[in-house]
Amino acid sequence: MSTTDTDRDWTAEWQPVIDAIGRDFADGEVTWGGDPVEPGAIRRYLEPLEFDCALHTDPGAARAAGFEDVTMPYTGVIAWTIPTAWRPGEVLFDSDDRDAQPVHTAINNADMPLGPRTTGFFGTDIEVDFHREVVAGERIGRRGRRLLSCTPKQTGVGRGAFMTWESEIISDRGDVVGLIRIGTYAYVPHEKGDEGE
């Protein structure tokens, strides 16, 4: 990519975001998952994977291993930190268009108060450090949303920035279950025919 005046201008729009690295955009607030972890949900999570481990399916085996109840596989924990997308009486999709997007979602950057407005968004990577297992009966959520990095970049899909966010995964028991870092790319899609510029 050339470093023309236009290129410098668009990357400069991301400077307020770069300057905010280290800021907790959630101010330590907790966003709880939509439902508590329960044995039936764990079973349904395991079924398509045929993930056969007694710690996740047999309360007796889980208790013998020192847990209060069956445990959620680590790979399933993130899903239980996502808040509900829809509640009775709400409208989540206000368009019948084939590619209609939800009115709101917990996994995009629509609430980003700094930097340029973007209309495209996707996750790039996830890294989690667990401190302990999550057991049936707990409700978990994410505390905080700290910006760790922001790198403006033009890609094949558009102009935007790669960002990394960090949150604590907490239990309704008050302890930290783990630490999650999520990479994202927020961007303005290329217009048709501009992909190579």
mmCIF file of N, CA and C in Angstrom, residues 32-46 55-57 68-82 130 132-141 169-173 177:
data_model
loop_
_atom_site.group_PDB
_atom_site.id
_atom_site.type_symbol
_atom_site.label_atom_id
_atom_site.label_comp_id
_atom_site.label_asym_id
_atom_site.label_seq_id
_atom_site.Cartn_x
_atom_site.Cartn_y
_atom_site.Cartn_z
ATOM 1 N N TRP A 32 -23.567 -10.072 31.971
ATOM 2 C CA TRP A 32 -23.822 -11.477 32.313
ATOM 3 C C TRP A 32 -24.301 -12.259 31.103
ATOM 4 N N GLY A 33 -23.947 -13.525 31.066
ATOM 5 C CA GLY A 33 -24.456 -14.422 30.046
ATOM 6 C C GLY A 33 -25.955 -14.573 30.184
ATOM 7 N N GLY A 34 -26.608 -14.979 29.098
ATOM 8 C CA GLY A 34 -28.066 -15.056 29.082
ATOM 9 C C GLY A 34 -28.667 -16.070 30.022
ATOM 10 N N ASP A 35 -27.954 -17.148 30.322
ATOM 11 C CA ASP A 35 -28.497 -18.222 31.154
ATOM 12 C C ASP A 35 -27.412 -18.810 32.040
ATOM 13 N N PRO A 36 -27.819 -19.366 33.174
ATOM 14 C CA PRO A 36 -26.838 -20.117 33.982
ATOM 15 C C PRO A 36 -26.425 -21.387 33.230
ATOM 16 N N VAL A 37 -25.264 -21.893 33.572
ATOM 17 C CA VAL A 37 -24.807 -23.165 33.020
ATOM 18 C C VAL A 37 -25.630 -24.268 33.683
ATOM 19 N N GLU A 38 -26.208 -25.144 32.893
ATOM 20 C CA GLU A 38 -27.002 -26.241 33.469
ATOM 21 C C GLU A 38 -26.683 -27.547 32.745
ATOM 22 N N PRO A 39 -26.885 -28.668 33.435
ATOM 23 C CA PRO A 39 -26.481 -29.962 32.867
ATOM 24 C C PRO A 39 -27.065 -30.258 31.488
ATOM 25 N N GLY A 40 -28.332 -29.902 31.250
ATOM 26 C CA GLY A 40 -28.935 -30.161 29.940
ATOM 27 C C GLY A 40 -28.237 -29.418 28.823
ATOM 28 N N ALA A 41 -27.827 -28.186 29.090
ATOM 29 C CA ALA A 41 -27.117 -27.401 28.078
ATOM 30 C C ALA A 41 -25.727 -27.987 27.831
ATOM 31 N N ILE A 42 -25.084 -28.457 28.890
ATOM 32 C CA ILE A 42 -23.781 -29.104 28.721
ATOM 33 C C ILE A 42 -23.941 -30.348 27.854
ATOM 34 N N ARG A 43 -24.986 -31.139 28.139
ATOM 35 C CA ARG A 43 -25.226 -32.349 27.343
ATOM 36 C C ARG A 43 -25.428 -32.008 25.879
ATOM 37 N N ARG A 44 -26.233 -30.989 25.605
ATOM 38 C CA ARG A 44 -26.484 -30.606 24.212
ATOM 39 C C ARG A 44 -25.202 -30.087 23.541
ATOM 40 N N TYR A 45 -24.358 -29.442 24.307
ATOM 41 C CA TYR A 45 -23.079 -28.981 23.764
ATOM 42 C C TYR A 45 -22.197 -30.179 23.388
ATOM 43 N N LEU A 46 -22.213 -31.229 24.228
ATOM 44 C CA LEU A 46 -21.360 -32.402 24.020
ATOM 45 C C LEU A 46 -21.836 -33.296 22.879
ATOM 46 N N LEU A 55 -16.425 -36.050 33.608
ATOM 47 C CA LEU A 55 -16.503 -34.793 34.370
ATOM 48 C C LEU A 55 -17.628 -33.899 33.869
ATOM 49 N N HIS A 56 -18.021 -34.080 32.601
ATOM 50 C CA HIS A 56 -19.063 -33.253 32.002
ATOM 51 C C HIS A 56 -20.432 -33.925 32.005
ATOM 52 N N THR A 57 -20.469 -35.224 32.292
ATOM 53 C CA THR A 57 -21.726 -35.969 32.158
ATOM 54 C C THR A 57 -22.181 -36.688 33.420
ATOM 55 N N GLU A 68 -18.240 -29.571 42.476
ATOM 56 C CA GLU A 68 -19.584 -29.591 43.064
ATOM 57 C C GLU A 68 -20.594 -30.284 42.172
ATOM 58 N N ASP A 69 -20.366 -30.236 40.865
ATOM 59 C CA ASP A 69 -21.304 -30.803 39.894
ATOM 60 C C ASP A 69 -20.533 -31.015 38.596
ATOM 61 N N VAL A 70 -21.246 -31.408 37.531
ATOM 62 C CA VAL A 70 -20.587 -31.585 36.249
ATOM 63 C C VAL A 70 -19.988 -30.251 35.799
ATOM 64 N N THR A 71 -18.914 -30.336 35.039
ATOM 65 C CA THR A 71 -18.217 -29.132 34.593
ATOM 66 C C THR A 71 -18.510 -28.849 33.122
ATOM 67 N N MET A 72 -18.455 -27.568 32.762
ATOM 68 C CA MET A 72 -18.586 -27.156 31.363
ATOM 69 C C MET A 72 -17.219 -27.329 30.702
ATOM 70 N N PRO A 73 -17.145 -27.974 29.527
ATOM 71 C CA PRO A 73 -15.853 -28.032 28.831
ATOM 72 C C PRO A 73 -15.333 -26.612 28.592
ATOM 73 N N TYR A 74 -14.047 -26.436 28.694
ATOM 74 C CA TYR A 74 -13.458 -25.108 28.488
ATOM 75 C C TYR A 74 -13.901 -24.505 27.160
ATOM 76 N N THR A 75 -14.019 -25.334 26.130
ATOM 77 C CA THR A 75 -14.369 -24.817 24.808
ATOM 78 C C THR A 75 -15.779 -24.254 24.744
ATOM 79 N N GLY A 76 -16.613 -24.546 25.728
ATOM 80 C CA GLY A 76 -17.988 -24.053 25.727
ATOM 81 C C GLY A 76 -18.223 -22.838 26.597
ATOM 82 N N VAL A 77 -17.243 -22.477 27.390
ATOM 83 C CA VAL A 77 -17.431 -21.416 28.384
ATOM 84 C C VAL A 77 -17.781 -20.071 27.746
ATOM 85 N N ILE A 78 -17.128 -19.705 26.664
ATOM 86 C CA ILE A 78 -17.349 -18.388 26.060
ATOM 87 C C ILE A 78 -18.819 -18.179 25.719
ATOM 88 N N ALA A 79 -19.481 -19.210 25.205
ATOM 89 C CA ALA A 79 -20.890 -19.074 24.813
ATOM 90 C C ALA A 79 -21.771 -18.674 25.991
ATOM 91 N N TRP A 80 -21.402 -19.075 27.192
ATOM 92 C CA TRP A 80 -22.225 -18.759 28.363
ATOM 93 C C TRP A 80 -21.936 -17.359 28.921
ATOM 94 N N THR A 81 -20.986 -16.653 28.313
ATOM 95 C CA THR A 81 -20.730 -15.264 28.726
ATOM 96 C C THR A 81 -21.458 -14.265 27.830
ATOM 97 N N ILE A 82 -22.095 -14.748 26.770
ATOM 98 C CA ILE A 82 -22.768 -13.857 25.823
ATOM 99 C C ILE A 82 -24.184 -13.567 26.317
ATOM 100 N N PHE A 130 -7.673 -19.856 31.590
ATOM 101 C CA PHE A 130 -8.635 -20.264 32.603
ATOM 102 C C PHE A 130 -7.960 -20.409 33.960
ATOM 103 N N ARG A 132 -10.001 -21.696 36.579
ATOM 104 C CA ARG A 132 -10.682 -22.878 37.118
ATOM 105 C C ARG A 132 -11.822 -23.294 36.194
ATOM 106 N N GLU A 133 -12.379 -24.490 36.455
ATOM 107 C CA GLU A 133 -13.505 -24.984 35.676
ATOM 108 C C GLU A 133 -14.793 -24.268 36.099
ATOM 109 N N VAL A 134 -15.739 -24.203 35.181
ATOM 110 C CA VAL A 134 -17.086 -23.683 35.462
ATOM 111 C C VAL A 134 -17.978 -24.895 35.671
ATOM 112 N N VAL A 135 -18.785 -24.876 36.740
ATOM 113 C CA VAL A 135 -19.649 -26.013 37.039
ATOM 114 C C VAL A 135 -21.111 -25.652 36.834
ATOM 115 N N ALA A 136 -21.919 -26.684 36.640
ATOM 116 C CA ALA A 136 -23.358 -26.492 36.473
ATOM 117 C C ALA A 136 -23.906 -25.717 37.666
ATOM 118 N N GLY A 137 -24.813 -24.812 37.377
ATOM 119 C CA GLY A 137 -25.421 -23.992 38.420
ATOM 120 C C GLY A 137 -24.853 -22.581 38.479
ATOM 121 N N GLU A 138 -23.684 -22.360 37.916
ATOM 122 C CA GLU A 138 -23.077 -21.026 37.932
ATOM 123 C C GLU A 138 -23.611 -20.187 36.780
ATOM 124 N N ARG A 139 -23.602 -18.898 37.002
ATOM 125 C CA ARG A 139 -23.837 -17.947 35.911
ATOM 126 C C ARG A 139 -22.539 -17.183 35.724
ATOM 127 N N ILE A 140 -22.124 -17.044 34.484
ATOM 128 C CA ILE A 140 -20.858 -16.366 34.222
ATOM 129 C C ILE A 140 -21.082 -15.187 33.279
ATOM 130 N N GLY A 141 -20.131 -14.285 33.287
ATOM 131 C CA GLY A 141 -20.205 -13.115 32.425
ATOM 132 C C GLY A 141 -18.819 -12.540 32.226
ATOM 133 N N ILE A 169 -13.462 -13.164 32.803
ATOM 134 C CA ILE A 169 -14.648 -14.018 32.876
ATOM 135 C C ILE A 169 -14.887 -14.245 34.361
ATOM 136 N N ILE A 170 -16.058 -13.832 34.835
ATOM 137 C CA ILE A 170 -16.340 -13.949 36.259
ATOM 138 C C ILE A 170 -17.564 -14.817 36.500
ATOM 139 N N SER A 171 -17.658 -15.325 37.716
ATOM 140 C CA SER A 171 -18.779 -16.145 38.138
ATOM 141 C C SER A 171 -19.693 -15.322 39.040
ATOM 142 N N ASP A 172 -20.948 -15.708 39.094
ATOM 143 C CA ASP A 172 -21.861 -15.032 40.022
ATOM 144 C C ASP A 172 -21.492 -15.330 41.477
ATOM 145 N N ARG A 173 -20.491 -16.172 41.666
ATOM 146 C CA ARG A 173 -19.976 -16.425 43.020
ATOM 147 C C ARG A 173 -18.962 -15.356 43.428
ATOM 148 N N VAL A 177 -12.965 -16.492 36.804
ATOM 149 C CA VAL A 177 -12.837 -17.827 36.228
ATOM 150 C C VAL A 177 -11.702 -17.860 35.207
#
